[in-house]
Amino acid sequence: MGRPLFFSFPPETAHAIALRLLGLPLPWSAIGGASTDPSLRTTVAGLELRNPIGLAAGFDKGCRRLGPLGSLGFGFVVGGTVTSEPREGNARPRIARYQDRGSMTNAMGLPNPGVEAVAERLSRRRRGGAARFVSLADEDPSAVARNLERLHPFVDGFELNVSCPNVSWGRDVDVETHLRDLLSAVRHRGATPLFVKLPPFRTDAERDAVLALAAVAVENEADGVVASNTRPVADPRLSTGRGGLSGRAVLADTLRIVSTLREALGDGVPISASGGVTEGRDAVACLEAGATTVQIYSALIFEGPGVVGSMTEEIAEARRRAKRTSRSAAA
């Protein structure tokens, strides 16, 4: 009953209500219902995660509710994307749902309260049992370095968002050189893990460009990559006329991209699969394609908080099956 009510509201209204509810002292762990099976424990870039399911950037842009979101049972949560100064984002309407496809397109434009407000919030918020990441925008390298330094005491890691389709900056730069400069500027970050969020690809030329970006990330000491950001598409319902597609409609792309990246990067580089993961079997498929962890966003909107429990249980069951098969084969 709750979800039909939420979907009766405009998307941003429904999202604001959800964030308000997350501020209530409810039993979020029981609501999420995440499995605690030991097989789910995952080590990524030195971080010990209770499971490989994460919340993608964009759900909690202002990092207001990362604690209760983590309490749903995620292995990690990603707040932001955060910029140096506050941003209002693009004009509304800036979200269009495709409810029959479990997908949506957003043209938000990175609205957030700015790094100082986020630092103040994070300094006062408990972590909720999940590792806490913040997504940083690919602004000027010196600005990114300052933002990372400001937030460093309050997080377990960072994502560098070099692929958002809903902002104007960065479209005319040499992206490989820009990424190299960004990573050079933050190389002093110490042991805090840093992941680079890559754009998706569909054509051979796009694939080659993304693989080149991934190589730059690894060569310049990024700890892993996220595959992928939303896919740019047109939608006349949005104020900008286009935005980034997410949800079930991009799952096939995610599986293909993760597999291609794993083959190119080898086994040692963590890959976080992001895009279209809606059910437990989707998460299992991403992990089997070569992902180390999986991030969800649209699934939380279309399926509700219990999706954390169903996904973790299905991954645990897949791992139990694999263990039984391995024992049978060895017998």
Short mmCIF file of C-alpha atoms in Angstrom, two decimals:
data_model
loop_
_atom_site.label_atom_id
_atom_site.label_comp_id
_atom_site.label_asym_id
_atom_site.label_seq_id
_atom_site.Cartn_x
_atom_site.Cartn_y
_atom_site.Cartn_z
CA MET A 1 0.00 0.00 0.00
CA GLY A 2 2.87 2.40 0.80
CA ARG A 3 4.44 2.32 -2.64
CA PRO A 4 1.24 3.18 -4.61
CA LEU A 5 0.81 6.15 -2.28
CA PHE A 6 4.37 7.29 -2.90
CA PHE A 7 3.95 6.97 -6.65
CA SER A 8 0.83 9.15 -6.50
CA PHE A 9 3.11 12.10 -5.66
CA PRO A 10 5.47 13.87 -8.06
CA PRO A 11 8.90 12.19 -7.93
CA GLU A 12 10.71 14.87 -5.96
CA THR A 13 7.84 15.19 -3.48
CA ALA A 14 7.86 11.44 -2.88
CA HIS A 15 11.63 11.49 -2.42
CA ALA A 16 11.44 14.33 0.09
CA ILE A 17 8.82 12.39 2.08
CA ALA A 18 11.04 9.30 2.08
CA LEU A 19 13.99 11.31 3.42
CA ARG A 20 11.79 12.78 6.15
CA LEU A 21 10.62 9.30 7.16
CA LEU A 22 14.24 8.20 7.40
CA GLY A 23 14.66 10.82 10.10
CA LEU A 24 12.21 8.97 12.35
CA PRO A 25 13.48 6.53 15.03
CA LEU A 26 12.09 3.44 13.30
CA PRO A 27 13.58 -0.09 13.37
CA TRP A 28 15.41 0.38 10.08
CA SER A 29 17.49 -2.77 10.46
CA ALA A 30 14.36 -4.91 10.73
CA ILE A 31 12.71 -3.01 7.89
CA GLY A 32 15.67 -3.64 5.59
CA GLY A 33 15.99 -7.24 6.71
CA ALA A 34 19.51 -7.75 5.40
CA SER A 35 21.02 -11.21 5.69
CA THR A 36 23.96 -11.58 8.07
CA ASP A 37 25.32 -14.70 6.37
CA PRO A 38 29.14 -14.69 6.81
CA SER A 39 29.60 -15.49 3.12
CA LEU A 40 28.46 -11.95 2.31
CA ARG A 41 31.45 -10.31 3.95
CA THR A 42 33.47 -8.45 1.34
CA THR A 43 36.85 -6.74 1.47
CA VAL A 44 37.33 -3.78 -0.90
CA ALA A 45 40.41 -1.57 -0.90
CA GLY A 46 41.11 -2.52 2.70
CA LEU A 47 37.54 -1.88 3.87
CA GLU A 48 35.64 -4.71 5.51
CA LEU A 49 32.01 -4.63 4.34
CA ARG A 50 29.25 -6.75 5.87
CA ASN A 51 27.89 -7.40 2.37
CA PRO A 52 28.57 -6.25 -1.21
CA ILE A 53 25.36 -4.22 -1.66
CA GLY A 54 25.73 -0.44 -1.60
CA LEU A 55 23.45 2.54 -2.02
CA ALA A 56 24.51 4.59 -5.05
CA ALA A 57 25.13 8.32 -5.00
CA GLY A 58 22.13 10.53 -5.67
CA PHE A 59 19.60 9.15 -3.23
CA ASP A 60 20.87 11.26 -0.33
CA LYS A 61 22.42 14.21 -2.14
CA GLY A 62 22.85 16.29 1.00
CA CYS A 63 24.11 13.43 3.21
CA ARG A 64 21.25 13.96 5.67
CA ARG A 65 20.21 10.32 6.20
CA LEU A 66 23.26 8.16 5.56
CA GLY A 67 23.00 6.70 9.09
CA PRO A 68 19.46 5.28 8.82
CA LEU A 69 20.07 4.31 5.20
CA GLY A 70 23.09 2.33 6.36
CA SER A 71 20.95 0.78 9.07
CA LEU A 72 18.73 -0.77 6.39
CA GLY A 73 21.58 -3.26 6.00
CA PHE A 74 23.67 -1.92 3.14
CA GLY A 75 27.35 -2.81 3.13
CA PHE A 76 28.12 0.79 2.17
CA VAL A 77 26.27 3.98 1.32
CA VAL A 78 27.35 6.79 -1.01
CA GLY A 79 26.19 10.33 -0.29
CA GLY A 80 26.25 13.30 -2.65
CA THR A 81 27.37 14.22 -5.26
CA VAL A 82 28.89 17.13 -3.31
CA THR A 83 30.29 20.31 -4.86
CA SER A 84 32.38 23.14 -3.41
CA GLU A 85 29.49 25.58 -3.24
CA PRO A 86 25.76 24.94 -2.78
CA ARG A 87 23.89 24.15 -6.00
CA GLU A 88 20.19 24.42 -6.74
CA GLY A 89 20.51 22.12 -9.75
CA ASN A 90 18.46 22.36 -12.91
CA ALA A 91 14.96 23.76 -13.15
CA ARG A 92 11.99 21.45 -12.48
CA PRO A 93 10.63 19.13 -13.70
CA ARG A 94 13.83 17.13 -13.58
CA ILE A 95 12.74 13.53 -12.93
CA ALA A 96 10.59 11.39 -15.21
CA ARG A 97 9.46 7.92 -14.13
CA TYR A 98 8.84 4.89 -16.38
CA GLN A 99 7.05 2.85 -13.76
CA ASP A 100 6.22 -0.07 -16.08
CA ARG A 101 9.95 -0.50 -16.77
CA GLY A 102 11.18 0.13 -13.22
CA SER A 103 13.28 2.99 -14.57
CA MET A 104 13.54 6.75 -14.55
CA THR A 105 15.46 9.63 -16.12
CA ASN A 106 16.83 12.45 -14.01
CA ALA A 107 18.21 15.84 -14.94
CA MET A 108 18.85 16.99 -11.39
CA GLY A 109 22.10 18.82 -12.08
CA LEU A 110 23.79 17.90 -8.77
CA PRO A 111 21.71 19.89 -6.27
CA ASN A 112 23.44 19.79 -2.87
CA PRO A 113 24.14 22.13 0.07
CA GLY A 114 27.89 22.40 -0.60
CA VAL A 115 30.89 20.85 1.07
CA GLU A 116 30.83 22.93 4.27
CA ALA A 117 27.24 22.02 5.10
CA VAL A 118 27.92 18.36 4.33
CA ALA A 119 31.03 18.34 6.52
CA GLU A 120 29.02 19.80 9.39
CA ARG A 121 26.28 17.20 8.97
CA LEU A 122 28.63 14.25 8.72
CA SER A 123 30.54 15.37 11.80
CA ARG A 124 27.31 14.95 13.82
CA ARG A 125 25.82 11.82 12.21
CA ARG A 126 26.33 8.25 13.35
CA ARG A 127 27.30 5.81 10.61
CA GLY A 128 24.57 3.18 10.89
CA GLY A 129 26.84 0.15 10.49
CA ALA A 130 27.61 0.69 6.79
CA ALA A 131 30.82 2.07 5.33
CA ARG A 132 30.26 5.71 4.38
CA PHE A 133 31.37 7.16 1.05
CA VAL A 134 30.84 10.59 -0.46
CA SER A 135 30.70 11.32 -4.17
CA LEU A 136 32.68 14.40 -5.22
CA ALA A 137 32.09 16.31 -8.45
CA ASP A 138 34.89 16.70 -10.97
CA GLU A 139 35.47 20.41 -10.45
CA ASP A 140 38.83 22.13 -10.68
CA PRO A 141 41.50 19.75 -9.31
CA SER A 142 42.45 22.10 -6.49
CA ALA A 143 38.78 22.40 -5.47
CA VAL A 144 38.35 18.62 -5.47
CA ALA A 145 41.46 18.26 -3.32
CA ARG A 146 40.11 20.82 -0.84
CA ASN A 147 36.72 19.10 -0.68
CA LEU A 148 38.31 15.72 -0.13
CA GLU A 149 40.50 17.12 2.63
CA ARG A 150 37.48 18.74 4.30
CA LEU A 151 35.39 15.55 4.30
CA HIS A 152 38.19 13.07 4.90
CA PRO A 153 37.73 12.80 8.71
CA PHE A 154 34.07 11.83 8.38
CA VAL A 155 34.03 9.17 5.65
CA ASP A 156 35.49 5.77 4.79
CA GLY A 157 36.05 6.54 1.11
CA PHE A 158 35.20 8.67 -1.90
CA GLU A 159 33.78 8.37 -5.38
CA LEU A 160 34.97 10.81 -8.03
CA ASN A 161 32.07 11.58 -10.35
CA VAL A 162 33.68 12.32 -13.71
CA SER A 163 30.70 11.20 -15.77
CA CYS A 164 27.52 13.02 -14.70
CA PRO A 165 25.44 13.76 -17.83
CA ASN A 166 23.44 16.52 -16.13
CA VAL A 167 26.04 19.27 -15.67
CA SER A 168 27.62 21.47 -18.30
CA TRP A 169 31.21 21.60 -17.09
CA GLY A 170 33.78 19.14 -18.37
CA ARG A 171 32.19 18.44 -21.75
CA ASP A 172 34.86 20.20 -23.77
CA VAL A 173 37.93 19.10 -21.83
CA ASP A 174 40.39 16.34 -22.57
CA VAL A 175 38.76 13.92 -20.13
CA GLU A 176 41.76 11.63 -19.74
CA THR A 177 44.08 14.54 -18.94
CA HIS A 178 41.46 16.05 -16.62
CA LEU A 179 41.08 12.79 -14.71
CA ARG A 180 44.85 12.43 -14.47
CA ASP A 181 45.07 15.96 -13.04
CA LEU A 182 42.28 15.28 -10.56
CA LEU A 183 43.90 12.11 -9.29
CA SER A 184 47.27 13.80 -9.06
CA ALA A 185 45.71 16.55 -6.93
CA VAL A 186 44.27 14.08 -4.42
CA ARG A 187 47.10 11.56 -4.35
CA HIS A 188 48.09 12.74 -0.86
CA ARG A 189 44.78 11.39 0.51
CA GLY A 190 46.52 8.59 2.43
CA ALA A 191 44.73 5.29 2.94
CA THR A 192 41.17 6.51 2.20
CA PRO A 193 39.87 4.54 -0.79
CA LEU A 194 38.97 6.48 -3.93
CA PHE A 195 36.83 5.10 -6.75
CA VAL A 196 36.26 6.68 -10.16
CA LYS A 197 32.70 6.59 -11.53
CA LEU A 198 32.89 5.92 -15.25
CA PRO A 199 30.39 6.77 -17.98
CA PRO A 200 28.53 3.93 -19.73
CA PHE A 201 29.30 2.88 -23.30
CA ARG A 202 27.34 1.34 -26.15
CA THR A 203 29.49 1.87 -29.26
CA ASP A 204 33.02 0.64 -29.95
CA ALA A 205 34.35 4.21 -29.83
CA GLU A 206 32.68 4.84 -26.47
CA ARG A 207 34.05 1.53 -25.15
CA ASP A 208 37.60 2.49 -26.11
CA ALA A 209 37.21 5.90 -24.43
CA VAL A 210 35.90 4.37 -21.20
CA LEU A 211 38.60 1.72 -21.12
CA ALA A 212 41.17 4.49 -21.55
CA LEU A 213 39.64 6.36 -18.59
CA ALA A 214 39.70 3.19 -16.51
CA ALA A 215 43.37 2.70 -17.34
CA VAL A 216 44.14 6.30 -16.33
CA ALA A 217 42.31 5.73 -13.04
CA VAL A 218 44.28 2.59 -12.19
CA GLU A 219 47.62 4.01 -13.35
CA ASN A 220 47.08 7.05 -11.12
CA GLU A 221 46.34 5.11 -7.93
CA ALA A 222 42.56 5.05 -7.86
CA ASP A 223 41.45 2.07 -5.80
CA GLY A 224 38.73 0.94 -8.19
CA VAL A 225 36.01 1.99 -10.62
CA VAL A 226 32.23 2.26 -10.59
CA ALA A 227 30.44 1.05 -13.72
CA SER A 228 28.54 3.06 -14.61
CA ASN A 229 26.85 6.43 -14.37
CA THR A 230 23.43 7.04 -15.91
CA ARG A 231 22.98 6.86 -19.71
CA PRO A 232 22.09 10.15 -21.46
CA VAL A 233 18.67 10.01 -23.13
CA ALA A 234 16.09 12.50 -24.39
CA ASP A 235 12.80 13.08 -22.55
CA PRO A 236 10.64 16.12 -23.37
CA ARG A 237 9.01 15.97 -19.92
CA LEU A 238 12.23 17.27 -18.37
CA SER A 239 13.04 20.98 -18.27
CA THR A 240 16.36 20.29 -19.97
CA GLY A 241 14.85 17.95 -22.56
CA ARG A 242 17.25 15.17 -21.60
CA GLY A 243 18.77 13.46 -18.59
CA GLY A 244 20.36 10.29 -17.29
CA LEU A 245 18.51 6.97 -17.57
CA SER A 246 18.69 4.56 -14.62
CA GLY A 247 16.83 1.48 -13.45
CA ARG A 248 15.98 -1.85 -15.01
CA ALA A 249 16.30 -0.50 -18.55
CA VAL A 250 20.11 -0.29 -18.21
CA LEU A 251 20.82 -3.68 -16.56
CA ALA A 252 21.98 -5.34 -19.78
CA ASP A 253 24.40 -2.46 -20.36
CA THR A 254 25.75 -2.79 -16.82
CA LEU A 255 26.43 -6.51 -17.18
CA ARG A 256 28.20 -6.00 -20.51
CA ILE A 257 30.28 -3.08 -19.23
CA VAL A 258 31.32 -4.86 -16.02
CA SER A 259 32.38 -7.94 -18.00
CA THR A 260 34.38 -5.82 -20.47
CA LEU A 261 36.10 -3.88 -17.69
CA ARG A 262 36.95 -7.03 -15.76
CA GLU A 263 38.57 -8.54 -18.83
CA ALA A 264 40.55 -5.33 -19.47
CA LEU A 265 41.60 -4.61 -15.88
CA GLY A 266 42.29 -8.13 -14.64
CA ASP A 267 41.29 -9.58 -11.30
CA GLY A 268 42.99 -7.13 -8.95
CA VAL A 269 40.95 -3.97 -9.53
CA PRO A 270 37.65 -3.64 -7.62
CA ILE A 271 34.64 -2.89 -9.84
CA SER A 272 31.38 -1.66 -8.35
CA ALA A 273 28.43 -2.45 -10.65
CA SER A 274 25.87 0.36 -10.76
CA GLY A 275 22.82 0.54 -12.98
CA GLY A 276 19.65 -1.50 -13.32
CA VAL A 277 20.18 -3.84 -10.37
CA THR A 278 16.61 -4.37 -9.15
CA GLU A 279 16.43 -7.94 -7.82
CA GLY A 280 18.71 -10.40 -6.12
CA ARG A 281 19.32 -12.30 -9.36
CA ASP A 282 20.52 -9.04 -10.97
CA ALA A 283 23.04 -8.55 -8.18
CA VAL A 284 24.20 -12.17 -8.50
CA ALA A 285 24.60 -11.72 -12.27
CA CYS A 286 26.73 -8.59 -11.77
CA LEU A 287 28.97 -10.36 -9.27
CA GLU A 288 29.33 -13.31 -11.63
CA ALA A 289 30.19 -10.88 -14.46
CA GLY A 290 33.16 -9.65 -12.44
CA ALA A 291 31.86 -7.00 -10.06
CA THR A 292 33.25 -6.86 -6.52
CA THR A 293 30.30 -4.89 -5.16
CA VAL A 294 26.91 -3.76 -6.46
CA GLN A 295 25.16 -0.42 -6.02
CA ILE A 296 21.42 0.22 -6.18
CA TYR A 297 19.28 3.34 -6.38
CA SER A 298 16.14 2.86 -8.48
CA ALA A 299 15.52 -0.51 -6.80
CA LEU A 300 15.11 1.24 -3.46
CA ILE A 301 12.51 3.52 -5.03
CA PHE A 302 10.56 0.93 -7.02
CA GLU A 303 10.89 -2.06 -4.65
CA GLY A 304 11.13 -0.39 -1.23
CA PRO A 305 13.63 -0.90 1.62
CA GLY A 306 13.02 -4.65 1.84
CA VAL A 307 15.01 -5.01 -1.38
CA VAL A 308 18.18 -4.93 0.73
CA GLY A 309 17.06 -8.09 2.51
CA SER A 310 15.96 -9.94 -0.61
CA MET A 311 19.17 -9.09 -2.48
CA THR A 312 21.51 -10.08 0.32
CA GLU A 313 19.63 -13.34 0.91
CA GLU A 314 19.74 -14.28 -2.78
CA ILE A 315 23.47 -13.57 -2.97
CA ALA A 316 24.05 -15.65 0.16
CA GLU A 317 22.00 -18.51 -1.28
CA ALA A 318 23.94 -18.36 -4.56
CA ARG A 319 27.18 -18.59 -2.61
CA ARG A 320 25.88 -21.51 -0.56
CA ARG A 321 24.94 -23.31 -3.79
CA ALA A 322 28.37 -22.64 -5.26
CA LYS A 323 30.03 -23.99 -2.12
CA ARG A 324 27.92 -27.16 -2.22
CA THR A 325 28.72 -27.62 -5.92
CA SER A 326 32.42 -27.18 -5.23
CA ARG A 327 32.31 -29.77 -2.45
CA SER A 328 30.44 -32.24 -4.67
CA ALA A 329 32.95 -31.79 -7.45
CA ALA A 330 35.85 -32.38 -5.05
CA ALA A 331 34.29 -35.51 -3.55
#
